[in-house]
Every structure is written in C-alpha cells, then in structure tokens.
Coordinates of C-alpha atoms and ligand atoms in Angstrom, one line a residue:
M1 CA 4.3 -28.8 18.4
M2 CA 2.7 -25.6 17.1
F3 CA 5.3 -25.2 14.4
T4 CA 5.0 -28.9 13.4
E5 CA 1.3 -28.4 12.9
R6 CA 1.8 -25.3 10.8
Q7 CA 4.4 -27.0 8.7
Q8 CA 2.1 -29.9 8.2
R9 CA -0.6 -27.5 7.0
A10 CA 1.9 -25.9 4.6
R11 CA 2.8 -29.4 3.3
T12 CA -0.8 -29.9 2.1
L13 CA 0.1 -27.3 -0.5
L14 CA 2.8 -29.6 -1.8
A15 CA 0.2 -32.2 -2.8
E16 CA -2.4 -29.7 -3.9
H17 CA -0.1 -28.0 -6.3
D18 CA 2.1 -31.0 -7.2
L19 CA 5.2 -29.5 -5.7
D20 CA 8.3 -31.2 -4.4
A21 CA 9.4 -28.3 -2.2
I22 CA 8.5 -24.8 -1.1
V23 CA 11.2 -22.1 -0.5
F24 CA 10.1 -19.6 2.2
C25 CA 12.0 -16.4 2.7
A26 CA 9.5 -13.8 3.9
R27 CA 10.2 -12.9 7.5
E28 CA 6.6 -13.3 8.6
N29 CA 6.3 -16.8 7.1
L30 CA 9.6 -17.8 8.7
R31 CA 8.3 -16.6 12.1
Y32 CA 5.0 -18.3 11.6
L33 CA 6.3 -21.7 10.3
C34 CA 9.4 -22.3 12.3
G35 CA 9.7 -19.5 14.9
F36 CA 12.7 -17.6 13.5
T37 CA 12.6 -13.9 14.3
G38 CA 15.7 -12.8 12.5
S39 CA 15.8 -10.9 9.3
D40 CA 17.5 -13.3 7.0
G41 CA 17.0 -17.0 6.5
V42 CA 15.4 -19.6 4.3
L43 CA 13.0 -22.4 5.2
L44 CA 12.9 -25.3 2.7
L45 CA 9.9 -27.5 3.1
T46 CA 9.5 -30.9 1.4
G47 CA 7.2 -33.8 2.0
D48 CA 9.4 -35.3 4.6
F49 CA 11.8 -32.7 6.0
S50 CA 12.2 -29.1 6.8
L51 CA 15.6 -27.4 6.4
F52 CA 16.4 -24.0 7.9
L53 CA 19.3 -22.1 6.3
T54 CA 20.9 -19.0 7.6
D55 CA 24.1 -17.1 7.8
S56 CA 26.6 -17.0 10.6
R57 CA 25.0 -13.9 12.2
Y58 CA 21.9 -16.0 13.0
T59 CA 23.2 -19.5 13.6
T60 CA 23.1 -19.3 17.4
Q61 CA 19.6 -17.6 17.4
A62 CA 18.3 -20.2 14.9
R63 CA 19.5 -23.1 17.1
E64 CA 17.5 -21.6 20.0
Q65 CA 14.4 -20.6 18.1
V66 CA 13.9 -22.7 15.0
A67 CA 11.8 -25.8 14.7
A68 CA 13.1 -27.7 11.7
S69 CA 14.5 -31.1 10.9
R70 CA 17.9 -29.5 10.2
I71 CA 19.6 -26.1 10.6
E72 CA 22.5 -25.2 8.4
E73 CA 24.7 -22.2 8.0
Y74 CA 25.7 -20.9 4.6
P75 CA 28.3 -18.5 3.3
L76 CA 26.1 -17.9 0.2
Q77 CA 22.3 -18.2 0.4
S78 CA 21.4 -19.0 -3.2
E79 CA 24.0 -21.8 -3.5
A80 CA 22.9 -23.4 -0.2
V81 CA 19.3 -23.4 -1.4
V82 CA 20.2 -24.8 -4.8
T83 CA 22.3 -27.5 -3.2
A84 CA 19.6 -28.5 -0.8
L85 CA 17.0 -28.7 -3.5
R86 CA 19.3 -30.8 -5.6
E87 CA 19.9 -33.2 -2.7
A88 CA 16.2 -33.4 -2.2
G89 CA 15.7 -34.2 -5.9
A90 CA 13.1 -31.3 -6.1
R91 CA 11.9 -30.5 -9.6
R92 CA 8.8 -28.4 -9.0
I93 CA 9.5 -25.7 -6.5
G94 CA 7.1 -23.2 -5.1
F95 CA 8.1 -19.7 -3.9
E96 CA 6.5 -16.6 -2.3
T97 CA 5.5 -13.9 -4.8
S98 CA 7.2 -11.4 -2.3
L99 CA 10.6 -13.0 -3.2
A100 CA 12.6 -10.4 -5.2
Y101 CA 12.8 -11.2 -8.9
G102 CA 16.6 -11.1 -8.7
K103 CA 16.7 -13.8 -6.1
V104 CA 14.3 -16.1 -8.0
N105 CA 16.3 -15.6 -11.1
D106 CA 19.5 -16.4 -9.3
L107 CA 18.0 -19.6 -8.0
R108 CA 16.8 -20.5 -11.5
V109 CA 20.2 -19.9 -13.1
K110 CA 22.2 -21.7 -10.4
G111 CA 19.7 -24.6 -10.0
E112 CA 19.1 -27.6 -12.1
A113 CA 17.9 -26.7 -15.6
H114 CA 14.9 -29.1 -15.3
C115 CA 13.5 -27.3 -12.2
E116 CA 10.2 -25.5 -12.5
W117 CA 9.6 -22.5 -10.3
L118 CA 6.0 -21.7 -9.3
P119 CA 4.9 -18.5 -7.6
L120 CA 2.4 -19.1 -4.8
R121 CA 0.3 -16.2 -3.7
E122 CA -3.3 -16.9 -2.7
E123 CA -2.2 -20.4 -1.9
L124 CA 0.1 -19.2 0.8
E125 CA -2.1 -16.4 2.1
T126 CA -4.6 -18.9 3.5
L127 CA -1.9 -20.3 5.8
R128 CA -2.1 -17.5 8.3
L129 CA -5.8 -16.6 7.8
V130 CA -7.2 -18.1 11.0
K131 CA -5.7 -16.9 14.2
T132 CA -5.0 -19.1 17.2
A133 CA -5.4 -18.0 20.9
G134 CA -1.7 -17.3 21.1
E135 CA -1.8 -15.0 18.1
L136 CA -4.9 -13.2 19.4
A137 CA -3.2 -12.6 22.7
A138 CA -0.3 -10.8 20.9
I139 CA -2.8 -8.8 18.7
E140 CA -4.8 -7.8 21.8
A141 CA -1.6 -6.8 23.6
A142 CA -0.9 -4.5 20.7
T143 CA -4.5 -3.1 20.5
E144 CA -4.3 -2.5 24.3
L145 CA -1.2 -0.3 23.7
N146 CA -3.2 1.7 21.2
A147 CA -5.8 2.4 23.9
Q148 CA -3.3 3.3 26.6
A149 CA -1.2 5.5 24.3
F150 CA -4.2 7.3 23.0
A151 CA -5.5 8.0 26.5
E152 CA -2.1 9.4 27.4
V153 CA -1.8 11.6 24.3
E154 CA -5.4 12.8 24.1
P155 CA -4.7 15.9 26.2
L156 CA -2.2 17.0 23.6
I157 CA -4.7 16.9 20.8
R158 CA -5.6 20.6 21.1
P159 CA -5.6 23.7 18.8
G160 CA -2.0 24.7 18.2
A161 CA -0.5 21.2 18.5
V162 CA 1.7 20.1 15.5
E163 CA 0.5 16.9 13.8
R164 CA 4.0 15.5 13.8
E165 CA 4.3 16.0 17.6
V166 CA 1.0 14.1 18.2
A167 CA 2.3 11.2 16.1
L168 CA 5.6 11.2 17.9
A169 CA 3.9 11.3 21.3
L170 CA 1.8 8.3 20.4
E171 CA 4.9 6.3 19.2
F172 CA 6.8 7.2 22.3
A173 CA 3.9 6.2 24.6
M174 CA 3.6 2.8 22.8
K175 CA 7.3 2.0 22.8
R176 CA 7.7 3.0 26.4
R177 CA 4.9 0.5 27.2
G178 CA 6.7 -2.3 25.4
A179 CA 5.8 -2.0 21.7
E180 CA 8.5 -3.5 19.5
E181 CA 7.9 -1.0 16.8
K182 CA 5.3 1.3 15.3
A183 CA 3.2 -0.6 12.7
F184 CA 3.6 2.1 10.0
D185 CA 4.1 5.9 9.7
F186 CA 1.2 7.3 11.7
I187 CA -1.4 9.4 10.0
V188 CA -2.4 12.6 11.8
A189 CA -4.4 14.6 9.3
S190 CA -6.2 17.7 10.6
G191 CA -8.8 19.9 8.9
P192 CA -8.4 20.0 5.1
R193 CA -5.5 17.5 5.3
G194 CA -8.1 14.9 6.5
A195 CA -9.1 14.7 2.9
L196 CA -5.8 12.8 2.2
P197 CA -6.6 9.2 3.1
H198 CA -2.9 8.6 3.7
G199 CA -1.7 12.0 4.9
V200 CA 1.1 11.1 7.2
A201 CA 1.6 13.5 10.1
G202 CA 3.1 16.8 8.9
D203 CA 4.0 20.3 10.2
K204 CA 0.5 21.6 10.2
R205 CA -0.9 22.8 13.5
L206 CA -4.4 21.7 14.6
A207 CA -6.9 24.5 14.6
E208 CA -10.1 24.9 16.5
G209 CA -13.1 23.6 14.6
E210 CA -11.3 20.9 12.8
L211 CA -11.6 17.1 12.7
V212 CA -8.4 15.2 13.2
T213 CA -7.9 11.7 11.8
I214 CA -5.4 9.6 13.6
D215 CA -4.4 6.2 12.2
F216 CA -1.8 4.4 14.2
G217 CA -0.7 1.0 15.5
C218 CA 2.2 -1.0 16.9
R219 CA 3.8 -4.4 16.9
V220 CA 3.9 -6.8 19.9
D221 CA 5.5 -10.3 19.6
G222 CA 5.4 -9.8 15.8
Y223 CA 1.7 -9.0 15.6
H224 CA 0.2 -5.7 14.7
S225 CA -2.5 -3.3 15.8
D226 CA -4.2 -0.9 13.4
E227 CA -6.9 1.6 14.5
T228 CA -8.2 5.0 13.3
V229 CA -9.8 7.6 15.4
T230 CA -11.4 10.8 14.1
V231 CA -12.0 13.4 16.8
A232 CA -13.1 17.0 16.8
V233 CA -11.2 19.9 18.4
G234 CA -14.0 22.4 18.9
D235 CA -17.2 22.7 17.0
V236 CA -16.9 21.6 13.4
A237 CA -19.0 22.6 10.4
D238 CA -22.4 20.9 9.9
E239 CA -21.2 19.2 6.7
M240 CA -18.3 17.5 8.5
R241 CA -20.6 16.4 11.3
R242 CA -22.9 14.9 8.7
V243 CA -19.9 13.1 7.1
F244 CA -18.8 11.8 10.5
A245 CA -22.3 10.4 11.3
T246 CA -22.4 8.8 7.8
V247 CA -19.0 7.1 8.2
L248 CA -19.8 5.9 11.8
T249 CA -23.1 4.3 10.7
A250 CA -21.4 2.6 7.7
H251 CA -18.8 1.3 10.1
D252 CA -21.4 0.0 12.6
L253 CA -23.6 -1.6 9.9
A254 CA -20.6 -3.5 8.5
L255 CA -19.5 -4.6 12.0
A256 CA -23.1 -5.8 12.7
A257 CA -23.1 -7.9 9.5
V258 CA -19.9 -9.9 10.3
A259 CA -20.8 -13.6 10.7
P260 CA -19.2 -16.8 9.5
G261 CA -20.2 -17.5 5.8
V262 CA -21.0 -13.8 4.9
P263 CA -19.0 -12.8 1.8
L264 CA -16.3 -10.2 2.7
A265 CA -17.5 -8.3 -0.4
E266 CA -20.9 -8.0 1.2
L267 CA -19.4 -6.2 4.2
D268 CA -17.8 -3.7 1.8
R269 CA -21.1 -3.4 -0.1
I270 CA -23.1 -2.7 3.1
A271 CA -20.8 0.2 4.2
R272 CA -20.5 1.5 0.6
E273 CA -24.2 1.6 0.0
H274 CA -24.8 3.6 3.2
I275 CA -22.2 6.1 2.2
A276 CA -23.5 6.3 -1.3
A277 CA -27.1 6.8 -0.1
A278 CA -25.9 9.8 2.0
G279 CA -24.4 11.3 -1.2
Y280 CA -20.7 10.6 -0.5
G281 CA -20.3 7.5 -2.7
A282 CA -17.6 9.2 -4.9
F283 CA -15.5 10.1 -1.8
F284 CA -15.0 6.6 -0.4
G285 CA -12.2 5.4 -2.7
H286 CA -10.6 2.5 -0.9
G287 CA -11.7 -1.0 0.2
L288 CA -13.4 -1.5 3.6
G289 CA -10.6 -3.3 5.3
H290 CA -7.8 -5.8 5.3
G291 CA -6.5 -8.7 7.4
V292 CA -4.0 -7.9 10.2
G293 CA -1.5 -10.2 11.8
L294 CA 2.2 -10.8 11.4
E295 CA 1.9 -8.3 8.5
I296 CA 0.0 -5.0 8.9
H297 CA -1.8 -5.8 5.6
E298 CA -2.5 -9.4 5.0
A299 CA -5.3 -11.7 3.9
P300 CA -8.2 -11.4 3.9
T301 CA -8.8 -8.3 1.7
V302 CA -12.2 -6.8 2.5
S303 CA -13.3 -5.1 -0.7
M304 CA -15.7 -5.3 -3.6
R305 CA -13.3 -7.7 -5.2
S306 CA -13.0 -10.1 -2.3
K307 CA -13.9 -13.7 -3.2
A308 CA -13.7 -15.2 0.3
V309 CA -16.3 -15.4 3.0
V310 CA -15.9 -14.6 6.7
Q311 CA -14.4 -17.5 8.6
E312 CA -14.3 -17.9 12.4
G313 CA -10.9 -16.8 13.6
M314 CA -10.2 -14.3 10.9
V315 CA -8.9 -10.9 12.1
F316 CA -9.5 -7.9 9.8
T317 CA -10.2 -4.2 9.9
V318 CA -13.4 -2.3 9.1
E319 CA -12.4 1.2 8.1
P320 CA -14.8 3.2 5.9
G321 CA -13.8 6.7 5.2
V322 CA -15.1 9.8 3.3
Y323 CA -12.6 12.3 2.0
L324 CA -13.9 15.7 0.7
P325 CA -11.1 17.5 -1.2
G326 CA -10.5 20.9 0.3
S327 CA -12.8 20.4 3.3
G328 CA -11.6 17.4 5.2
G329 CA -12.2 13.7 5.9
V330 CA -13.3 11.1 8.4
R331 CA -12.1 7.5 8.7
I332 CA -13.1 5.2 11.5
E333 CA -11.2 2.0 11.9
D334 CA -11.5 -1.0 14.2
M335 CA -10.0 -4.4 14.2
V336 CA -12.4 -7.3 14.7
L337 CA -12.2 -11.1 15.3
A338 CA -14.8 -13.1 13.5
T339 CA -16.5 -15.4 15.9
S340 CA -19.5 -17.8 15.7
S341 CA -21.6 -15.1 17.2
G342 CA -20.4 -12.2 15.1
A343 CA -17.7 -9.6 15.3
R344 CA -15.7 -9.2 18.5
L345 CA -13.9 -5.8 18.7
L346 CA -10.2 -6.1 19.3
T347 CA -9.6 -2.4 19.3
R348 CA -10.8 -0.5 22.3
I349 CA -10.9 3.2 21.7
P350 CA -14.6 4.4 21.6
K351 CA -15.5 5.6 18.1
H352 CA -18.6 7.8 18.8
Y353 CA -18.4 11.5 18.0
R354 CA -16.2 13.4 20.5
N355 CA -15.3 17.0 20.7
L356 CA -12.2 17.1 22.8
L357 CA -12.7 20.7 23.7
A358 CA -16.2 20.1 25.1
Ligands
ZN1 ZN1 -5.1 2.1 9.9
ZN2 ZN1 -6.0 -0.4 8.2

C-alpha cells in the first residue's frame, strides 16, 4: 500500500515531464519506492507497471521485500534495463543525476538510438520531502540514540581525552544500542580545531578551557540523525563565550521562525543577520541547514539560495556556526520537524551553554 502510493506519486513525474519511464538506481530511492534494502538493483517505473531488476545475490531478498509488478534477475544490469525499456516501448527516459556517467552512457549506447535520456534532480528531490509517521518514528529512534550515546560518553569528555576516542565511544554506544551504522565520520573538534567546520576527530587531546564541537549521528531503519553539540571543558575565554551566545541565539531565532509557508532562505537570513550584527558575519561560511532522511543530506536545502518554503512534514537541520581561525569555533545543530504550529525538535540533547567541569 505504502509503496503503491509512493510509486503513484513518482508516476506523476512521467506526465509532468512527458516521460515514458524512469530508471531508479539510488539505494535510497529503491528503499523508498519499493522497499528494497540491498545495495544493487534497478526499479523501472512506467505509466502502467513497475519492474524490479536485480542480480542473483539479491533475488531471494527482493522477492521478500520488493513491491513491484514484476521482479527479474539479470546476469548483466545494463542489458536487462535496455531490454525492459525496449519491451515497454520507452523513448523518453528519466534517470537520477546521482547515476554514474559511465552507467548512463552504457545505457545510451546499448539502448535504442531514438531514446532520449533526461536527468531528473529537483523533480525527484520533492518525492521524499514530506515525511510520514513511519519515517518520523525511524528518525526519532535515531535521534534518541544520539541522546543516549551522548549521556553515556559525556563523562569521557574531559581534559586529556583524545578526540578520536570520544568519537569512537559515541559510535560504539550507538551501535550497541541498535544503530545500523554511523551517519558519517564524526566531528570532534576541540580548541583551535573547532575553527574547522569539518574537522573530523583527530589525535588531539582535549585541554582545559577549550570548547569542543561534536557533530554526530546514526542510522536506524535507513533513516539518519544529525546533531551538533558544543560544550566547554573548563572556563573558556570571554570571546568564545560571546561566540557561543551569538550562535545559540541565531539557532533559537531561526527555530522560532519555522512555520509553514516561510521561505527556507528567510530562516538562513534570520540566523545570518544575527551573527553578522554581532560582528562574526565573515565567519559563518556554510548554509543554515539541510534535509535529513534516507540520506544524511537531502532536500530541502536551507540556505540563502533556497527557493522553497517550509512545508508541514519537512525534516531539516538548523545548524549555524562561527569559526574563528586560530581560536576555535561553535556550531549548534538540531533537527526539526515542521508542523502547523512551528518547529518540533527531533533531537534531544540540550543546547544551552554547559561547562562539563563545573
Ligand atoms: Zn551534523
Ligand atoms: Zn547537518
């Protein structure tokens, strides 16, 4: 039922873009549209049928999981796709922009000469934009693991601890509680390393008087969590206290502005203006946030360039940051669900200023 509904929504793209078929290969889209959780397969969607193609490693799994009119096993993927398209009489064929150039070219060369291949990007991004209750349950299971793992690891976040060990302890705590996988390489950036927005955990030891930025998440039932906590180990310099207060207020202001119909670019602007007014405008170089779901970064983008507006059911991050080269940095990140009455926090770790040595 759920997959039938999703495939029907994907089918509306056929008419909108005058397509005969769409070839789906991205794992996240396969999982979303037909339930397949393996790593290799193709879903071919036309106006009246859906065909799932996979190799012998996954045939049994596909028969158990996949919702499609037909499931077929292939020895060679590209030939199976081309044959199926020929049988369907497809001439205009959409594909995901994430599909490797080599694969697209292979399909072009092997397929009928009259076929037109059209990349679909924004068109497909809207498919997974609004989350259902089932999807939210998986996301919240993942954010709950963030909270539990952080509570367990917090006593280790002390002067002398190695960044890499903190990261490893968080990963271990999440996996032991049932996380399928970590969502990305965790960032544990202490002191001056906090000025690197993507400083993955290294060999540096935490020192008293530093801020530590920890950006981490996991995956449960295919869905991700993503959260950033910045905490102090000991008393930090006044300037970094000021930076923390600035980032926290920017974060709070953006959260408070979330409501259906508000342009996503406006959320970015609200946070950015606050940071600029405090004199740190030049040190907030990234967008305010991003959608999270089956992919750790997915639609909607929350930045100055965003064209979309907040829609009920969207899940995205709000993660302003200020990075002062040589001194350190602060990022505070929460995941929110947009509801009719505003932002509902999905992440649970408190974000107020905390000195873990106090
Ligand atoms: Zn993050
Ligand atoms: Zn993020």
